[in-house]
Tab-separated table of C-alpha atoms in Angstrom:
chain	number	residue	atom	x	y	z
W	159	UNK	CA	11.087	-11.038	2.722
W	160	UNK	CA	11.174	-13.498	-0.169
W	161	UNK	CA	8.588	-11.527	-2.183
W	162	UNK	CA	10.523	-8.284	-1.719
W	163	UNK	CA	13.671	-9.986	-3.001
W	164	UNK	CA	11.854	-11.248	-6.092
W	165	UNK	CA	10.270	-7.841	-6.759
W	166	UNK	CA	13.650	-6.117	-6.413
W	167	UNK	CA	15.214	-8.566	-8.904
W	168	UNK	CA	12.327	-7.977	-11.337
W	169	UNK	CA	12.720	-4.196	-10.972
W	170	UNK	CA	16.428	-4.443	-11.857
W	171	UNK	CA	15.452	-6.106	-15.149
W	172	UNK	CA	12.529	-3.736	-15.843
W	173	UNK	CA	14.647	-0.640	-15.137
W	174	UNK	CA	16.743	-1.525	-18.188
W	175	UNK	CA	13.709	-0.792	-20.376
W	176	UNK	CA	11.935	2.477	-21.102
W	177	UNK	CA	11.049	4.564	-18.031
W	178	UNK	CA	8.142	6.924	-17.484
W	179	UNK	CA	7.510	9.636	-14.863
W	180	UNK	CA	5.372	8.476	-11.934
W	181	UNK	CA	2.835	11.175	-12.850
W	182	UNK	CA	1.877	9.168	-15.970
W	183	UNK	CA	0.797	6.126	-13.915
W	184	UNK	CA	-2.354	7.577	-12.353
W	185	UNK	CA	-5.657	9.267	-13.193
W	186	UNK	CA	-5.797	11.162	-9.922
W	187	UNK	CA	-3.602	11.381	-6.837
W	188	UNK	CA	-3.435	13.556	-3.763
W	189	UNK	CA	-3.147	13.758	-0.012
W	190	UNK	CA	-6.172	13.713	2.210
W	191	UNK	CA	-7.017	16.087	5.029
W	192	UNK	CA	-8.358	15.999	8.560
W	193	UNK	CA	-11.664	17.714	9.352
W	194	UNK	CA	-11.445	19.998	12.424
W	195	UNK	CA	-11.566	17.549	15.343
W	196	UNK	CA	-13.478	19.936	17.615
W	197	UNK	CA	-16.510	19.941	15.291
W	198	UNK	CA	-18.668	17.015	16.301
W	199	UNK	CA	-20.837	16.914	13.153
W	200	UNK	CA	-17.738	16.104	11.083
W	201	UNK	CA	-17.272	12.824	12.971
W	202	UNK	CA	-20.399	11.842	14.875
W	203	UNK	CA	-22.136	8.861	13.210
W	204	UNK	CA	-19.777	9.230	10.236
W	205	UNK	CA	-19.926	6.504	7.594
W	206	UNK	CA	-16.970	7.428	5.370
W	207	UNK	CA	-13.873	5.368	6.252
W	208	UNK	CA	-11.088	7.712	7.392
W	209	UNK	CA	-7.643	6.150	7.035
W	210	UNK	CA	-4.747	6.798	9.385
W	211	UNK	CA	-1.240	5.375	9.329
W	212	UNK	CA	-2.094	2.436	11.671
W	213	UNK	CA	-4.603	1.185	9.089
W	214	UNK	CA	-1.821	0.585	6.548
W	215	UNK	CA	-0.334	-2.517	8.128
W	216	UNK	CA	-1.361	-5.088	5.483
W	217	UNK	CA	-1.223	-5.352	1.703
W	218	UNK	CA	-5.004	-5.127	1.466
W	219	UNK	CA	-6.939	-2.543	3.417
W	220	UNK	CA	-10.105	-4.421	4.392
W	221	UNK	CA	-11.098	-2.637	7.620
W	222	UNK	CA	-10.378	0.554	9.545
W	223	UNK	CA	-11.148	2.234	12.862
W	224	UNK	CA	-12.156	5.828	12.129
W	225	UNK	CA	-14.969	7.441	10.150
W	226	UNK	CA	-16.006	10.948	9.114
W	227	UNK	CA	-19.288	12.388	7.837
W	228	UNK	CA	-20.094	13.681	4.341
W	229	UNK	CA	-19.927	17.222	5.773
W	230	UNK	CA	-16.537	16.481	7.371
W	231	UNK	CA	-15.217	15.430	3.975
W	232	UNK	CA	-16.598	18.556	2.263
W	233	UNK	CA	-15.148	20.864	4.930
W	234	UNK	CA	-11.618	19.432	4.684
W	235	UNK	CA	-9.235	18.568	1.861
W	236	UNK	CA	-10.150	14.885	2.232
W	237	UNK	CA	-11.533	13.242	-0.930
W	238	UNK	CA	-13.125	9.878	-1.674
W	239	UNK	CA	-10.555	7.488	-3.113
W	240	UNK	CA	-12.195	4.699	-5.148
W	241	UNK	CA	-11.527	1.058	-4.231
W	242	UNK	CA	-8.573	-0.705	-5.921
W	243	UNK	CA	-6.346	2.354	-5.519
W	244	UNK	CA	-2.977	2.547	-3.782
W	245	UNK	CA	-2.909	4.235	-0.363
W	246	UNK	CA	0.635	5.434	0.362
W	247	UNK	CA	1.993	7.283	3.364
W	248	UNK	CA	4.169	10.201	2.214
W	249	UNK	CA	4.553	11.942	5.595
W	250	UNK	CA	5.905	10.859	9.010
W	251	UNK	CA	6.148	7.067	8.385
W	252	UNK	CA	6.992	7.282	4.696
W	253	UNK	CA	6.347	4.187	2.601
W	254	UNK	CA	3.491	2.444	4.464
W	255	UNK	CA	1.308	1.132	1.643
W	256	UNK	CA	-1.948	-0.761	0.995
W	257	UNK	CA	-4.503	-1.447	-1.721
W	258	UNK	CA	-7.943	-0.319	-0.513
W	259	UNK	CA	-10.783	-2.789	-1.034
W	260	UNK	CA	-13.499	-0.126	-0.544
W	261	UNK	CA	-13.708	3.671	-1.030
W	262	UNK	CA	-11.870	5.645	1.685
W	263	UNK	CA	-10.661	9.120	2.713
W	264	UNK	CA	-7.243	9.702	4.240
W	265	UNK	CA	-5.668	12.233	6.566
W	266	UNK	CA	-2.932	14.552	5.309
W	267	UNK	CA	0.400	12.769	4.880
W	268	UNK	CA	-1.353	9.836	3.184
W	269	UNK	CA	-1.760	9.800	-0.594
W	270	UNK	CA	-4.530	8.156	-2.559
W	271	UNK	CA	-3.347	7.078	-6.016
W	272	UNK	CA	-5.978	6.019	-8.565
W	273	UNK	CA	-4.152	3.931	-11.195
W	274	UNK	CA	-4.394	4.768	-14.876
W	275	UNK	CA	-6.344	2.446	-17.182
W	276	UNK	CA	-3.114	0.812	-18.407
W	277	UNK	CA	-1.838	0.137	-14.877
W	278	UNK	CA	-2.599	-2.965	-12.858
W	279	UNK	CA	-3.089	-1.904	-9.216
W	280	UNK	CA	-1.132	-4.951	-7.985
W	281	UNK	CA	1.788	-3.959	-10.213
W	282	UNK	CA	1.635	-0.358	-8.938
W	283	UNK	CA	1.674	-1.687	-5.367
W	284	UNK	CA	4.750	-3.861	-6.076
W	285	UNK	CA	6.561	-1.021	-7.852
W	286	UNK	CA	5.900	1.404	-4.982
W	287	UNK	CA	6.975	-1.102	-2.328
W	288	UNK	CA	10.225	-1.970	-4.148
W	289	UNK	CA	13.653	-0.956	-2.840
W	290	UNK	CA	14.190	1.042	-6.019
W	291	UNK	CA	11.133	3.230	-5.389
W	292	UNK	CA	11.911	3.645	-1.665
W	293	UNK	CA	15.435	4.787	-2.537
W	294	UNK	CA	14.130	7.306	-5.071
W	295	UNK	CA	11.589	8.618	-2.546
W	296	UNK	CA	14.251	8.995	0.147
W	297	UNK	CA	16.150	11.360	-2.180
W	298	UNK	CA	13.262	13.820	-2.378
W	299	UNK	CA	12.148	13.831	1.254
W	300	UNK	CA	11.987	17.362	2.648
W	301	UNK	CA	12.810	17.931	6.293
W	302	UNK	CA	10.216	20.160	7.909
W	303	UNK	CA	8.235	19.843	11.117
W	304	UNK	CA	7.441	16.446	9.612
W	305	UNK	CA	9.452	14.555	6.993
W	306	UNK	CA	7.417	14.609	3.787
W	307	UNK	CA	7.811	13.272	0.258
W	308	UNK	CA	5.626	15.642	-1.745
W	309	UNK	CA	3.623	14.298	-4.673
W	310	UNK	CA	5.034	17.049	-6.947
W	311	UNK	CA	8.487	15.484	-6.363
W	312	UNK	CA	7.344	11.824	-6.443
W	313	UNK	CA	5.808	12.666	-9.854
W	314	UNK	CA	9.287	12.907	-11.385
W	315	UNK	CA	10.462	9.444	-10.268
W	316	UNK	CA	11.200	7.361	-13.364
W	317	UNK	CA	9.210	4.110	-13.383
W	318	UNK	CA	9.255	0.992	-15.551
W	319	UNK	CA	5.965	0.330	-17.294
W	320	UNK	CA	5.705	-3.147	-18.811
W	321	UNK	CA	2.700	-4.121	-20.950
W	322	UNK	CA	-0.603	-4.866	-19.216
W	323	UNK	CA	-0.025	-8.616	-19.840
W	324	UNK	CA	3.444	-8.457	-18.260
W	325	UNK	CA	2.088	-6.473	-15.293
W	326	UNK	CA	-0.542	-9.182	-14.839
W	327	UNK	CA	2.120	-11.912	-15.000
W	328	UNK	CA	4.231	-10.151	-12.370
W	329	UNK	CA	1.172	-9.731	-10.113
W	330	UNK	CA	0.170	-13.401	-10.611
W	331	UNK	CA	3.682	-14.659	-9.939
W	332	UNK	CA	4.050	-12.750	-6.671
W	333	UNK	CA	0.549	-13.568	-5.425
W	334	UNK	CA	0.959	-17.305	-6.143
W	335	UNK	CA	4.240	-17.240	-4.169
W	336	UNK	CA	2.460	-15.348	-1.357
W	337	UNK	CA	-0.289	-18.012	-1.313
W	338	UNK	CA	2.254	-20.841	-1.175
W	339	UNK	CA	4.133	-19.098	1.633
W	340	UNK	CA	0.967	-18.628	3.643
W	341	UNK	CA	0.093	-22.360	3.266
W	342	UNK	CA	3.638	-23.318	4.317
W	343	UNK	CA	3.430	-21.010	7.351
W	344	UNK	CA	0.124	-22.584	8.403
W	345	UNK	CA	1.668	-26.024	8.005
W	346	UNK	CA	4.657	-24.973	10.080
W	347	UNK	CA	2.366	-23.757	12.893
W	348	UNK	CA	0.550	-27.077	12.809
W	349	UNK	CA	3.802	-29.053	12.959
W	350	UNK	CA	5.039	-26.908	15.854
W	351	UNK	CA	1.825	-27.619	17.759
W	352	UNK	CA	2.146	-31.348	17.033
W	353	UNK	CA	5.754	-31.313	18.205
W	354	UNK	CA	4.764	-29.554	21.469
W	355	UNK	CA	1.974	-32.096	21.974
W	356	UNK	CA	4.308	-35.038	21.384
W	357	UNK	CA	6.933	-33.631	23.732
W	358	UNK	CA	4.305	-33.152	26.430
W	359	UNK	CA	2.855	-36.654	26.069
W	360	UNK	CA	6.301	-38.267	26.185
W	361	UNK	CA	6.776	-37.098	29.756
W	362	UNK	CA	3.346	-37.859	31.171
C-alpha cells in the first residue's frame, strides 16, 4: 500500500543513523497463554478480552470475540497488556499487528509489547510493520511444530530510534495520509454509486 511504501522509504533513511536492539524499545514484552479450555470457570462469564489471531486484522484493536476470567488469567501464562501497546503475532501467522485500545490478554504465539517512555506507540507500530523489520524477523524464525519468531531473538534486531519529536512527526505524517486516503476511498464509492445510478436511469 501507499503507506507501506512511505514507511519503507523512511526506514531506509533512519537505518543510516544509530541503531538500538529491539529489547531497548519496551518496558515489558511477552507471549500470552491459553487457559485450559476444558475448565469452564476459566471462560464462563469472563470479562478479560482474550486476543486471537483473527482479532489482529486492523491497525487499531477496538473489539474482540473471546474473553477469559480473572482465574483463567492467573492459571495460565496470559498477562494483562495495558492499552496503547503493540500486539504482534510471532507464531503461525507471523507479523499480524495491532495497537490495542483497551487492556487485553493474548494466547501463546501473540506478543504484547509495552513501549518504553521514549517510544511513540504509533512509531513502534510502523517500525514493526515495515519491510525491514519483517525481513529481519524472517531470518530468526525457527521451524518447529509451528513457525515461531521468539522474543529472545527479536530482541537482537537493530532498530532506528529517532527523537520523540521525529517519531511524532512520522506518526502524524502517516496518519494524515491514511485519513486523506480514507476520504478519497469514500468519495470513490460515492462516485461509483452515482455512475451506476446514471447508467441505470439512461436506459429506463
